[in-house]
Amino acid sequence: MKAAVIRSAGGAENFFMEEFPVPTPLEGQVLIKVKAFGLNRSELMTRKGLSPDVHFPRVLGIECVGEVAHDPSGTLAKGQKVAAFMGGMGRDFDGSYAEYTLVPRAIVMPFESTLSWEILGALPEMFQTAYGSLHRALKIKSGETLLIRGGTSSVGLLALQLAKEAGLFVISTTRNEAKRELLVANGADEVLIDNGSLAEIIKNQSQFKIDKVLELVGTTTLQDSLKTVVSGGSVCMTGILSEQWSIAEFAPMNYIPATVNLTVYDSGEIRIEGKYFQKFVKDIEKGFLKPAIKRIFNLNEIVAAHHLMESSSGGGKIVVLP
């Protein structure tokens, strides 16, 4: 099997294509023939050396879709379509940037679908993050107003569609006026150009009463996002597009407005049950949802794929086919 290996932290040029024996699964593991995987910002940060618990060399990749090659327990039949994500994948052990990956049975989710691998490869982590943020963390309800900050990211675009499906009024943001139509095409009721001070923009447009905020930019805009919601409203910080993990001299009493709720979502801690992923896949098959895919690469093009991700141009998920 071939795999893209990163032997030391740094730029995308640090990836090298190497050959390995196909691994043999032990009890409690499943060998997956990888058919596709999506790229994630966390992998970019790991590649740069910003994930202190990750040791190199490492095959990155926190998610994939594919077919079961071997399950020693016999629980999953050979050829069964599956998704795998998180649980240490691509961090504690080698991940999906390869033709095969060996993962714990606990992180494998079987499903059925007629969708192409190109589409399926974009879905597992993107769905977990968007659905979990909206329904588990923010507990969205029909009739509420949701603000999505970082709206042109792949998670932002999917969250927009899921929120509209759930009956919310959705305001989405971009820093680039040219991407306004992208957000409108994905269902946004309103689009705001993010100048870094959304709280001031919201304050000056009294027709907007923000109940919930999905914060995908991260720590650099979190405090401003907290100021946009009504009393009793909630902000969920899920994304770190800014690539900054922490907030210096964080003082909760000064940082969080009174009666405003701050939460986070992490698919590594809270996993959405497989039945919801299966329904999501079926909704795509029926045309109810359309995940945004920016570009398809093959594994030999992993350097170019990472360069595109690092450009932060947004617009959809980057998918790689081994």
PDB file of C-alpha atoms in Angstrom:
ATOM      1  CA  MET A   1       0.000   0.000   0.000  1.00  0.00           C
ATOM      2  CA  LYS A   2       1.042   3.598  -0.516  1.00  0.00           C
ATOM      3  CA  ALA A   3       0.675   6.353   2.047  1.00  0.00           C
ATOM      4  CA  ALA A   4       1.520  10.042   2.368  1.00  0.00           C
ATOM      5  CA  VAL A   5       3.906  10.294   5.308  1.00  0.00           C
ATOM      6  CA  ILE A   6       5.016  13.448   7.086  1.00  0.00           C
ATOM      7  CA  ARG A   7       8.305  12.830   8.906  1.00  0.00           C
ATOM      8  CA  SER A   8       8.774  16.265  10.454  1.00  0.00           C
ATOM      9  CA  ALA A   9       6.579  19.290  11.084  1.00  0.00           C
ATOM     10  CA  GLY A  10       6.554  22.049   8.503  1.00  0.00           C
ATOM     11  CA  GLY A  11       5.207  22.915   5.066  1.00  0.00           C
ATOM     12  CA  ALA A  12       3.191  20.767   2.713  1.00  0.00           C
ATOM     13  CA  GLU A  13       6.430  19.823   0.947  1.00  0.00           C
ATOM     14  CA  ASN A  14       7.222  17.647   3.973  1.00  0.00           C
ATOM     15  CA  PHE A  15       4.822  14.973   2.690  1.00  0.00           C
ATOM     16  CA  PHE A  16       6.448  11.985   1.012  1.00  0.00           C
ATOM     17  CA  MET A  17       4.760   9.088  -0.763  1.00  0.00           C
ATOM     18  CA  GLU A  18       5.998   5.796   0.693  1.00  0.00           C
ATOM     19  CA  GLU A  19       5.197   2.080   0.385  1.00  0.00           C
ATOM     20  CA  PHE A  20       4.216  -0.068   3.387  1.00  0.00           C
ATOM     21  CA  PRO A  21       2.913  -3.601   3.913  1.00  0.00           C
ATOM     22  CA  VAL A  22      -0.854  -3.685   4.349  1.00  0.00           C
ATOM     23  CA  PRO A  23      -1.341  -3.988   8.150  1.00  0.00           C
ATOM     24  CA  THR A  24      -3.091  -6.929   9.803  1.00  0.00           C
ATOM     25  CA  PRO A  25      -5.928  -6.045  12.201  1.00  0.00           C
ATOM     26  CA  LEU A  26      -5.984  -7.422  15.730  1.00  0.00           C
ATOM     27  CA  GLU A  27      -9.119  -8.088  17.767  1.00  0.00           C
ATOM     28  CA  GLY A  28     -10.979  -4.818  18.235  1.00  0.00           C
ATOM     29  CA  GLN A  29      -9.564  -3.323  15.030  1.00  0.00           C
ATOM     30  CA  VAL A  30     -10.893  -3.028  11.485  1.00  0.00           C
ATOM     31  CA  LEU A  31      -8.847  -2.751   8.300  1.00  0.00           C
ATOM     32  CA  ILE A  32     -10.468  -0.310   5.867  1.00  0.00           C
ATOM     33  CA  LYS A  33      -9.716   0.037   2.185  1.00  0.00           C
ATOM     34  CA  VAL A  34      -9.823   3.818   1.910  1.00  0.00           C
ATOM     35  CA  LYS A  35     -11.935   5.102  -0.965  1.00  0.00           C
ATOM     36  CA  ALA A  36     -11.930   8.814  -0.106  1.00  0.00           C
ATOM     37  CA  PHE A  37     -11.209  11.276   2.688  1.00  0.00           C
ATOM     38  CA  GLY A  38     -11.776  14.952   3.325  1.00  0.00           C
ATOM     39  CA  LEU A  39      -9.113  17.406   4.454  1.00  0.00           C
ATOM     40  CA  ASN A  40      -9.514  19.179   7.794  1.00  0.00           C
ATOM     41  CA  ARG A  41      -7.949  22.289   9.306  1.00  0.00           C
ATOM     42  CA  SER A  42      -6.809  20.278  12.315  1.00  0.00           C
ATOM     43  CA  GLU A  43      -4.593  18.246   9.961  1.00  0.00           C
ATOM     44  CA  LEU A  44      -3.051  21.468   8.705  1.00  0.00           C
ATOM     45  CA  MET A  45      -2.255  22.475  12.276  1.00  0.00           C
ATOM     46  CA  THR A  46      -0.819  19.024  13.035  1.00  0.00           C
ATOM     47  CA  ARG A  47       1.353  19.205   9.926  1.00  0.00           C
ATOM     48  CA  LYS A  48       2.715  22.550  11.120  1.00  0.00           C
ATOM     49  CA  GLY A  49       3.643  21.080  14.503  1.00  0.00           C
ATOM     50  CA  LEU A  50       0.861  22.827  16.427  1.00  0.00           C
ATOM     51  CA  SER A  51      -0.526  19.580  17.904  1.00  0.00           C
ATOM     52  CA  PRO A  52       1.912  18.948  20.764  1.00  0.00           C
ATOM     53  CA  ASP A  53       0.831  15.345  21.453  1.00  0.00           C
ATOM     54  CA  VAL A  54       1.432  14.187  17.872  1.00  0.00           C
ATOM     55  CA  HIS A  55       4.780  12.536  17.171  1.00  0.00           C
ATOM     56  CA  PHE A  56       6.366  12.178  13.750  1.00  0.00           C
ATOM     57  CA  PRO A  57       6.623  10.347  11.425  1.00  0.00           C
ATOM     58  CA  ARG A  58       2.863  10.107  11.026  1.00  0.00           C
ATOM     59  CA  VAL A  59       0.263   9.397   8.369  1.00  0.00           C
ATOM     60  CA  LEU A  60      -2.282  12.169   8.905  1.00  0.00           C
ATOM     61  CA  GLY A  61      -6.008  11.990   8.302  1.00  0.00           C
ATOM     62  CA  ILE A  62      -8.775  12.126  10.931  1.00  0.00           C
ATOM     63  CA  GLU A  63     -11.551  10.717   8.723  1.00  0.00           C
ATOM     64  CA  CYS A  64     -12.296   8.491   5.756  1.00  0.00           C
ATOM     65  CA  VAL A  65     -14.918   6.501   3.923  1.00  0.00           C
ATOM     66  CA  GLY A  66     -14.235   3.134   2.375  1.00  0.00           C
ATOM     67  CA  GLU A  67     -14.942  -0.571   2.467  1.00  0.00           C
ATOM     68  CA  VAL A  68     -14.169  -3.126   5.145  1.00  0.00           C
ATOM     69  CA  ALA A  69     -11.149  -5.169   4.083  1.00  0.00           C
ATOM     70  CA  HIS A  70     -11.045  -7.309   7.249  1.00  0.00           C
ATOM     71  CA  ASP A  71     -12.842  -7.323  10.586  1.00  0.00           C
ATOM     72  CA  PRO A  72     -11.466 -10.111  12.809  1.00  0.00           C
ATOM     73  CA  SER A  73     -14.659 -10.111  14.894  1.00  0.00           C
ATOM     74  CA  GLY A  74     -16.813 -10.862  11.872  1.00  0.00           C
ATOM     75  CA  THR A  75     -19.176  -8.047  12.876  1.00  0.00           C
ATOM     76  CA  LEU A  76     -18.630  -6.183   9.616  1.00  0.00           C
ATOM     77  CA  ALA A  77     -18.668  -8.091   6.331  1.00  0.00           C
ATOM     78  CA  LYS A  78     -15.933  -7.589   3.779  1.00  0.00           C
ATOM     79  CA  GLY A  79     -17.011  -4.869   1.359  1.00  0.00           C
ATOM     80  CA  GLN A  80     -19.360  -3.134   3.819  1.00  0.00           C
ATOM     81  CA  LYS A  81     -19.315   0.625   3.298  1.00  0.00           C
ATOM     82  CA  VAL A  82     -18.069   2.426   6.393  1.00  0.00           C
ATOM     83  CA  ALA A  83     -17.000   5.812   7.676  1.00  0.00           C
ATOM     84  CA  ALA A  84     -14.316   6.291  10.336  1.00  0.00           C
ATOM     85  CA  PHE A  85     -13.332   9.471  12.108  1.00  0.00           C
ATOM     86  CA  MET A  86     -11.522  10.936  15.122  1.00  0.00           C
ATOM     87  CA  GLY A  87     -10.740   8.676  18.105  1.00  0.00           C
ATOM     88  CA  GLY A  88      -7.013   9.334  17.715  1.00  0.00           C
ATOM     89  CA  MET A  89      -7.016   8.712  13.979  1.00  0.00           C
ATOM     90  CA  GLY A  90      -4.101  10.459  12.262  1.00  0.00           C
ATOM     91  CA  ARG A  91      -2.816  11.650  15.616  1.00  0.00           C
ATOM     92  CA  ASP A  92      -2.272   8.767  18.057  1.00  0.00           C
ATOM     93  CA  PHE A  93      -1.988   6.270  15.204  1.00  0.00           C
ATOM     94  CA  ASP A  94      -1.698   6.483  11.426  1.00  0.00           C
ATOM     95  CA  GLY A  95      -4.746   7.855   9.661  1.00  0.00           C
ATOM     96  CA  SER A  96      -6.420   8.003   6.282  1.00  0.00           C
ATOM     97  CA  TYR A  97      -3.835   9.545   3.941  1.00  0.00           C
ATOM     98  CA  ALA A  98      -3.256   6.062   2.564  1.00  0.00           C
ATOM     99  CA  GLU A  99      -4.765   3.212   0.536  1.00  0.00           C
ATOM    100  CA  TYR A 100      -5.589   1.294   3.729  1.00  0.00           C
ATOM    101  CA  THR A 101      -6.036   2.380   7.326  1.00  0.00           C
ATOM    102  CA  LEU A 102      -6.249   0.335  10.531  1.00  0.00           C
ATOM    103  CA  VAL A 103      -8.641   1.764  13.118  1.00  0.00           C
ATOM    104  CA  PRO A 104     -10.422   0.776  16.345  1.00  0.00           C
ATOM    105  CA  ARG A 105     -13.798  -0.867  15.760  1.00  0.00           C
ATOM    106  CA  ALA A 106     -15.377   1.736  18.070  1.00  0.00           C
ATOM    107  CA  ILE A 107     -14.860   4.589  15.572  1.00  0.00           C
ATOM    108  CA  VAL A 108     -16.230   2.721  12.537  1.00  0.00           C
ATOM    109  CA  MET A 109     -19.739   3.581  11.346  1.00  0.00           C
ATOM    110  CA  PRO A 110     -21.381   1.329   8.709  1.00  0.00           C
ATOM    111  CA  PHE A 111     -23.801   2.870   6.221  1.00  0.00           C
ATOM    112  CA  GLU A 112     -25.460   2.248   2.864  1.00  0.00           C
ATOM    113  CA  SER A 113     -25.457   4.671  -0.042  1.00  0.00           C
ATOM    114  CA  THR A 114     -25.584   5.043  -3.815  1.00  0.00           C
ATOM    115  CA  LEU A 115     -23.572   8.283  -3.704  1.00  0.00           C
ATOM    116  CA  SER A 116     -20.157   8.482  -5.347  1.00  0.00           C
ATOM    117  CA  TRP A 117     -17.026   8.179  -3.218  1.00  0.00           C
ATOM    118  CA  GLU A 118     -16.187  11.766  -4.181  1.00  0.00           C
ATOM    119  CA  ILE A 119     -19.304  12.976  -2.365  1.00  0.00           C
ATOM    120  CA  LEU A 120     -19.126  10.477   0.494  1.00  0.00           C
ATOM    121  CA  GLY A 121     -15.519  11.462   1.205  1.00  0.00           C
ATOM    122  CA  ALA A 122     -16.635  14.968   2.137  1.00  0.00           C
ATOM    123  CA  LEU A 123     -19.222  13.907   4.681  1.00  0.00           C
ATOM    124  CA  PRO A 124     -18.184  12.161   7.947  1.00  0.00           C
ATOM    125  CA  GLU A 125     -16.396  14.840   9.966  1.00  0.00           C
ATOM    126  CA  MET A 126     -18.217  17.707   8.259  1.00  0.00           C
ATOM    127  CA  PHE A 127     -21.586  16.195   9.199  1.00  0.00           C
ATOM    128  CA  GLN A 128     -20.531  15.299  12.738  1.00  0.00           C
ATOM    129  CA  THR A 129     -19.278  18.825  13.350  1.00  0.00           C
ATOM    130  CA  ALA A 130     -22.187  20.717  11.806  1.00  0.00           C
ATOM    131  CA  TYR A 131     -24.955  18.486  13.170  1.00  0.00           C
ATOM    132  CA  GLY A 132     -23.377  18.167  16.613  1.00  0.00           C
ATOM    133  CA  SER A 133     -22.794  21.899  16.931  1.00  0.00           C
ATOM    134  CA  LEU A 134     -26.348  22.774  15.960  1.00  0.00           C
ATOM    135  CA  HIS A 135     -28.371  20.035  17.636  1.00  0.00           C
ATOM    136  CA  ARG A 136     -26.222  18.940  20.590  1.00  0.00           C
ATOM    137  CA  ALA A 137     -24.422  22.121  21.603  1.00  0.00           C
ATOM    138  CA  LEU A 138     -26.723  24.946  20.492  1.00  0.00           C
ATOM    139  CA  LYS A 139     -29.970  22.924  20.668  1.00  0.00           C
ATOM    140  CA  ILE A 140     -31.454  24.893  17.785  1.00  0.00           C
ATOM    141  CA  LYS A 141     -35.222  25.286  17.454  1.00  0.00           C
ATOM    142  CA  SER A 142     -37.452  26.245  14.546  1.00  0.00           C
ATOM    143  CA  GLY A 143     -38.094  29.991  14.417  1.00  0.00           C
ATOM    144  CA  GLU A 144     -34.787  30.993  16.007  1.00  0.00           C
ATOM    145  CA  THR A 145     -32.214  33.233  14.345  1.00  0.00           C
ATOM    146  CA  LEU A 146     -28.768  31.713  13.884  1.00  0.00           C
ATOM    147  CA  LEU A 147     -25.583  33.580  13.026  1.00  0.00           C
ATOM    148  CA  ILE A 148     -22.831  31.498  11.385  1.00  0.00           C
ATOM    149  CA  ARG A 149     -19.426  33.144  11.625  1.00  0.00           C
ATOM    150  CA  GLY A 150     -17.040  31.689   9.063  1.00  0.00           C
ATOM    151  CA  GLY A 151     -19.916  30.819   6.778  1.00  0.00           C
ATOM    152  CA  THR A 152     -18.005  29.946   3.603  1.00  0.00           C
ATOM    153  CA  SER A 153     -16.071  27.127   5.280  1.00  0.00           C
ATOM    154  CA  SER A 154     -17.253  23.598   4.472  1.00  0.00           C
ATOM    155  CA  VAL A 155     -18.787  23.217   7.947  1.00  0.00           C
ATOM    156  CA  GLY A 156     -20.355  26.667   7.699  1.00  0.00           C
ATOM    157  CA  LEU A 157     -22.023  25.872   4.384  1.00  0.00           C
ATOM    158  CA  LEU A 158     -23.405  22.552   5.619  1.00  0.00           C
ATOM    159  CA  ALA A 159     -24.548  24.066   8.930  1.00  0.00           C
ATOM    160  CA  LEU A 160     -26.405  26.690   6.904  1.00  0.00           C
ATOM    161  CA  GLN A 161     -28.323  24.013   4.986  1.00  0.00           C
ATOM    162  CA  LEU A 162     -29.056  21.955   8.114  1.00  0.00           C
ATOM    163  CA  ALA A 163     -30.290  25.016  10.002  1.00  0.00           C
ATOM    164  CA  LYS A 164     -32.589  26.026   7.160  1.00  0.00           C
ATOM    165  CA  GLU A 165     -33.910  22.459   7.020  1.00  0.00           C
ATOM    166  CA  ALA A 166     -34.678  22.781  10.751  1.00  0.00           C
ATOM    167  CA  GLY A 167     -36.677  25.986  10.223  1.00  0.00           C
ATOM    168  CA  LEU A 168     -34.261  28.701  11.392  1.00  0.00           C
ATOM    169  CA  PHE A 169     -33.626  32.178  10.008  1.00  0.00           C
ATOM    170  CA  VAL A 170     -29.924  32.115   9.148  1.00  0.00           C
ATOM    171  CA  ILE A 171     -27.468  34.983   8.877  1.00  0.00           C
ATOM    172  CA  SER A 172     -24.105  33.903   7.508  1.00  0.00           C
ATOM    173  CA  THR A 173     -20.852  35.819   7.250  1.00  0.00           C
ATOM    174  CA  THR A 174     -17.907  36.200   4.920  1.00  0.00           C
ATOM    175  CA  ARG A 175     -14.975  38.582   4.781  1.00  0.00           C
ATOM    176  CA  ASN A 176     -15.186  38.619   0.985  1.00  0.00           C
ATOM    177  CA  GLU A 177     -18.030  40.424  -0.789  1.00  0.00           C
ATOM    178  CA  ALA A 178     -17.478  38.175  -3.823  1.00  0.00           C
ATOM    179  CA  LYS A 179     -18.689  35.173  -1.788  1.00  0.00           C
ATOM    180  CA  ARG A 180     -22.062  36.675  -0.917  1.00  0.00           C
ATOM    181  CA  GLU A 181     -23.800  34.755  -3.708  1.00  0.00           C
ATOM    182  CA  LEU A 182     -22.277  31.465  -2.526  1.00  0.00           C
ATOM    183  CA  LEU A 183     -23.974  31.910   0.850  1.00  0.00           C
ATOM    184  CA  VAL A 184     -27.272  32.973  -0.706  1.00  0.00           C
ATOM    185  CA  ALA A 185     -27.161  29.946  -3.023  1.00  0.00           C
ATOM    186  CA  ASN A 186     -26.781  27.692   0.034  1.00  0.00           C
ATOM    187  CA  GLY A 187     -29.851  29.214   1.692  1.00  0.00           C
ATOM    188  CA  ALA A 188     -28.688  32.221   3.740  1.00  0.00           C
ATOM    189  CA  ASP A 189     -31.509  34.639   4.580  1.00  0.00           C
ATOM    190  CA  GLU A 190     -29.012  37.425   5.172  1.00  0.00           C
ATOM    191  CA  VAL A 191     -25.282  37.827   4.513  1.00  0.00           C
ATOM    192  CA  LEU A 192     -23.030  40.077   6.585  1.00  0.00           C
ATOM    193  CA  ILE A 193     -19.534  41.136   5.546  1.00  0.00           C
ATOM    194  CA  ASP A 194     -17.352  40.414   8.569  1.00  0.00           C
ATOM    195  CA  ASN A 195     -15.076  43.339   9.370  1.00  0.00           C
ATOM    196  CA  GLY A 196     -14.164  41.910  12.767  1.00  0.00           C
ATOM    197  CA  SER A 197     -16.859  43.883  14.613  1.00  0.00           C
ATOM    198  CA  LEU A 198     -20.102  42.031  13.954  1.00  0.00           C
ATOM    199  CA  ALA A 199     -21.483  43.119  17.328  1.00  0.00           C
ATOM    200  CA  GLU A 200     -21.447  46.727  16.137  1.00  0.00           C
ATOM    201  CA  ILE A 201     -23.104  45.779  12.834  1.00  0.00           C
ATOM    202  CA  ILE A 202     -25.838  43.830  14.638  1.00  0.00           C
ATOM    203  CA  LYS A 203     -26.355  46.662  17.118  1.00  0.00           C
ATOM    204  CA  ASN A 204     -26.980  49.093  14.254  1.00  0.00           C
ATOM    205  CA  GLN A 205     -29.484  46.777  12.544  1.00  0.00           C
ATOM    206  CA  SER A 206     -32.237  46.428  15.113  1.00  0.00           C
ATOM    207  CA  GLN A 207     -34.207  43.946  12.979  1.00  0.00           C
ATOM    208  CA  PHE A 208     -31.625  41.261  13.829  1.00  0.00           C
ATOM    209  CA  LYS A 209     -32.132  39.483  17.160  1.00  0.00           C
ATOM    210  CA  ILE A 210     -29.530  36.716  17.299  1.00  0.00           C
ATOM    211  CA  ASP A 211     -30.540  33.694  19.397  1.00  0.00           C
ATOM    212  CA  LYS A 212     -27.611  31.415  18.586  1.00  0.00           C
ATOM    213  CA  VAL A 213     -24.127  31.788  17.079  1.00  0.00           C
ATOM    214  CA  LEU A 214     -21.994  29.095  15.485  1.00  0.00           C
ATOM    215  CA  GLU A 215     -18.428  30.418  15.841  1.00  0.00           C
ATOM    216  CA  LEU A 216     -16.113  28.833  13.264  1.00  0.00           C
ATOM    217  CA  VAL A 217     -13.373  31.473  13.086  1.00  0.00           C
ATOM    218  CA  GLY A 218     -12.291  30.841  16.659  1.00  0.00           C
ATOM    219  CA  THR A 219     -10.642  32.617  19.542  1.00  0.00           C
ATOM    220  CA  THR A 220      -9.843  35.807  17.617  1.00  0.00           C
ATOM    221  CA  THR A 221     -13.531  36.650  17.075  1.00  0.00           C
ATOM    222  CA  LEU A 222     -15.188  34.790  19.967  1.00  0.00           C
ATOM    223  CA  GLN A 223     -15.598  37.762  22.292  1.00  0.00           C
ATOM    224  CA  ASP A 224     -17.179  39.828  19.540  1.00  0.00           C
ATOM    225  CA  SER A 225     -19.555  36.937  18.726  1.00  0.00           C
ATOM    226  CA  LEU A 226     -20.619  36.722  22.381  1.00  0.00           C
ATOM    227  CA  LYS A 227     -21.729  40.351  22.165  1.00  0.00           C
ATOM    228  CA  THR A 228     -24.056  39.682  19.214  1.00  0.00           C
ATOM    229  CA  VAL A 229     -26.614  37.444  20.969  1.00  0.00           C
ATOM    230  CA  VAL A 230     -29.695  38.348  22.967  1.00  0.00           C
ATOM    231  CA  SER A 231     -29.906  37.785  26.718  1.00  0.00           C
ATOM    232  CA  GLY A 232     -30.123  34.046  27.281  1.00  0.00           C
ATOM    233  CA  GLY A 233     -28.646  33.338  23.858  1.00  0.00           C
ATOM    234  CA  SER A 234     -25.864  30.851  23.152  1.00  0.00           C
ATOM    235  CA  VAL A 235     -22.563  30.794  21.287  1.00  0.00           C
ATOM    236  CA  CYS A 236     -20.887  27.536  20.273  1.00  0.00           C
ATOM    237  CA  MET A 237     -17.203  27.714  19.380  1.00  0.00           C
ATOM    238  CA  THR A 238     -16.489  24.834  17.054  1.00  0.00           C
ATOM    239  CA  GLY A 239     -13.972  26.009  14.472  1.00  0.00           C
ATOM    240  CA  ILE A 240     -10.460  27.396  14.772  1.00  0.00           C
ATOM    241  CA  LEU A 241      -9.991  28.833  11.296  1.00  0.00           C
ATOM    242  CA  SER A 242      -7.802  31.481  12.937  1.00  0.00           C
ATOM    243  CA  GLU A 243      -5.414  28.691  14.057  1.00  0.00           C
ATOM    244  CA  GLN A 244      -5.182  30.111  17.584  1.00  0.00           C
ATOM    245  CA  TRP A 245      -6.087  27.623  20.328  1.00  0.00           C
ATOM    246  CA  SER A 246      -6.130  29.855  23.399  1.00  0.00           C
ATOM    247  CA  ILE A 247      -7.090  33.258  24.746  1.00  0.00           C
ATOM    248  CA  ALA A 248      -4.466  35.196  26.686  1.00  0.00           C
ATOM    249  CA  GLU A 249      -5.464  36.410  30.160  1.00  0.00           C
ATOM    250  CA  PHE A 250      -8.980  34.993  29.854  1.00  0.00           C
ATOM    251  CA  ALA A 251     -11.203  36.584  32.535  1.00  0.00           C
ATOM    252  CA  PRO A 252     -14.681  34.992  32.290  1.00  0.00           C
ATOM    253  CA  MET A 253     -16.544  37.733  34.172  1.00  0.00           C
ATOM    254  CA  ASN A 254     -15.249  40.364  31.763  1.00  0.00           C
ATOM    255  CA  TYR A 255     -15.218  38.196  28.652  1.00  0.00           C
ATOM    256  CA  ILE A 256     -18.701  36.603  28.686  1.00  0.00           C
ATOM    257  CA  PRO A 257     -21.718  38.952  28.781  1.00  0.00           C
ATOM    258  CA  ALA A 258     -24.146  38.309  31.636  1.00  0.00           C
ATOM    259  CA  THR A 259     -26.773  35.594  30.903  1.00  0.00           C
ATOM    260  CA  VAL A 260     -25.102  34.623  27.595  1.00  0.00           C
ATOM    261  CA  ASN A 261     -24.156  30.951  27.269  1.00  0.00           C
ATOM    262  CA  LEU A 262     -20.811  29.775  25.876  1.00  0.00           C
ATOM    263  CA  THR A 263     -20.297  26.181  24.796  1.00  0.00           C
ATOM    264  CA  VAL A 264     -18.109  24.144  22.428  1.00  0.00           C
ATOM    265  CA  TYR A 265     -18.532  21.107  20.219  1.00  0.00           C
ATOM    266  CA  ASP A 266     -15.856  18.471  19.648  1.00  0.00           C
ATOM    267  CA  SER A 267     -16.689  15.360  17.618  1.00  0.00           C
ATOM    268  CA  GLY A 268     -13.862  13.601  19.427  1.00  0.00           C
ATOM    269  CA  GLU A 269     -15.864  13.813  22.659  1.00  0.00           C
ATOM    270  CA  ILE A 270     -19.472  13.609  21.465  1.00  0.00           C
ATOM    271  CA  ARG A 271     -20.195  11.272  18.554  1.00  0.00           C
ATOM    272  CA  ILE A 272     -23.443  11.514  16.608  1.00  0.00           C
ATOM    273  CA  GLU A 273     -25.152   8.138  16.259  1.00  0.00           C
ATOM    274  CA  GLY A 274     -24.915   6.328  12.945  1.00  0.00           C
ATOM    275  CA  LYS A 275     -28.668   6.521  12.281  1.00  0.00           C
ATOM    276  CA  TYR A 276     -28.411  10.306  11.917  1.00  0.00           C
ATOM    277  CA  PHE A 277     -25.516   9.985   9.479  1.00  0.00           C
ATOM    278  CA  GLN A 278     -27.505   7.434   7.463  1.00  0.00           C
ATOM    279  CA  LYS A 279     -30.473   9.827   7.294  1.00  0.00           C
ATOM    280  CA  PHE A 280     -28.130  12.631   6.251  1.00  0.00           C
ATOM    281  CA  VAL A 281     -26.772  10.490   3.420  1.00  0.00           C
ATOM    282  CA  LYS A 282     -30.301   9.634   2.288  1.00  0.00           C
ATOM    283  CA  ASP A 283     -31.288  13.320   2.342  1.00  0.00           C
ATOM    284  CA  ILE A 284     -28.398  14.033  -0.033  1.00  0.00           C
ATOM    285  CA  GLU A 285     -29.468  11.162  -2.296  1.00  0.00           C
ATOM    286  CA  LYS A 286     -32.989  12.653  -2.417  1.00  0.00           C
ATOM    287  CA  GLY A 287     -31.650  16.116  -3.231  1.00  0.00           C
ATOM    288  CA  PHE A 288     -32.766  17.715   0.028  1.00  0.00           C
ATOM    289  CA  LEU A 289     -29.180  18.693   0.900  1.00  0.00           C
ATOM    290  CA  LYS A 290     -26.170  19.421  -1.299  1.00  0.00           C
ATOM    291  CA  PRO A 291     -22.757  19.337   0.394  1.00  0.00           C
ATOM    292  CA  ALA A 292     -20.319  21.857  -1.006  1.00  0.00           C
ATOM    293  CA  ILE A 293     -17.204  20.232  -2.483  1.00  0.00           C
ATOM    294  CA  LYS A 294     -14.472  22.580  -3.602  1.00  0.00           C
ATOM    295  CA  ARG A 295     -12.093  20.250  -5.422  1.00  0.00           C
ATOM    296  CA  ILE A 296     -11.089  16.605  -5.810  1.00  0.00           C
ATOM    297  CA  PHE A 297      -7.438  15.473  -5.658  1.00  0.00           C
ATOM    298  CA  ASN A 298      -5.743  12.099  -5.734  1.00  0.00           C
ATOM    299  CA  LEU A 299      -3.326  10.960  -3.044  1.00  0.00           C
ATOM    300  CA  ASN A 300      -0.260  11.752  -5.159  1.00  0.00           C
ATOM    301  CA  GLU A 301      -1.446  15.382  -5.156  1.00  0.00           C
ATOM    302  CA  ILE A 302      -1.573  15.716  -1.356  1.00  0.00           C
ATOM    303  CA  VAL A 303       0.946  18.592  -1.379  1.00  0.00           C
ATOM    304  CA  ALA A 304      -1.227  20.621  -3.767  1.00  0.00           C
ATOM    305  CA  ALA A 305      -4.336  19.722  -1.764  1.00  0.00           C
ATOM    306  CA  HIS A 306      -2.757  21.054   1.430  1.00  0.00           C
ATOM    307  CA  HIS A 307      -1.639  24.221  -0.339  1.00  0.00           C
ATOM    308  CA  LEU A 308      -5.241  24.828  -1.402  1.00  0.00           C
ATOM    309  CA  MET A 309      -6.514  24.213   2.132  1.00  0.00           C
ATOM    310  CA  GLU A 310      -3.893  26.582   3.531  1.00  0.00           C
ATOM    311  CA  SER A 311      -5.031  29.337   1.161  1.00  0.00           C
ATOM    312  CA  SER A 312      -8.195  29.610   3.320  1.00  0.00           C
ATOM    313  CA  SER A 313     -10.271  30.321   0.215  1.00  0.00           C
ATOM    314  CA  GLY A 314     -13.307  28.471   1.579  1.00  0.00           C
ATOM    315  CA  GLY A 315     -16.200  27.443  -0.642  1.00  0.00           C
ATOM    316  CA  GLY A 316     -16.427  23.764   0.267  1.00  0.00           C
ATOM    317  CA  LYS A 317     -14.690  20.579   1.274  1.00  0.00           C
ATOM    318  CA  ILE A 318     -11.463  19.337  -0.308  1.00  0.00           C
ATOM    319  CA  VAL A 319     -11.668  15.597  -1.006  1.00  0.00           C
ATOM    320  CA  VAL A 320      -8.816  13.195  -1.784  1.00  0.00           C
ATOM    321  CA  LEU A 321      -9.133   9.826  -3.542  1.00  0.00           C
ATOM    322  CA  PRO A 322      -6.353   7.273  -2.984  1.00  0.00           C
TER     323      PRO A 322
END
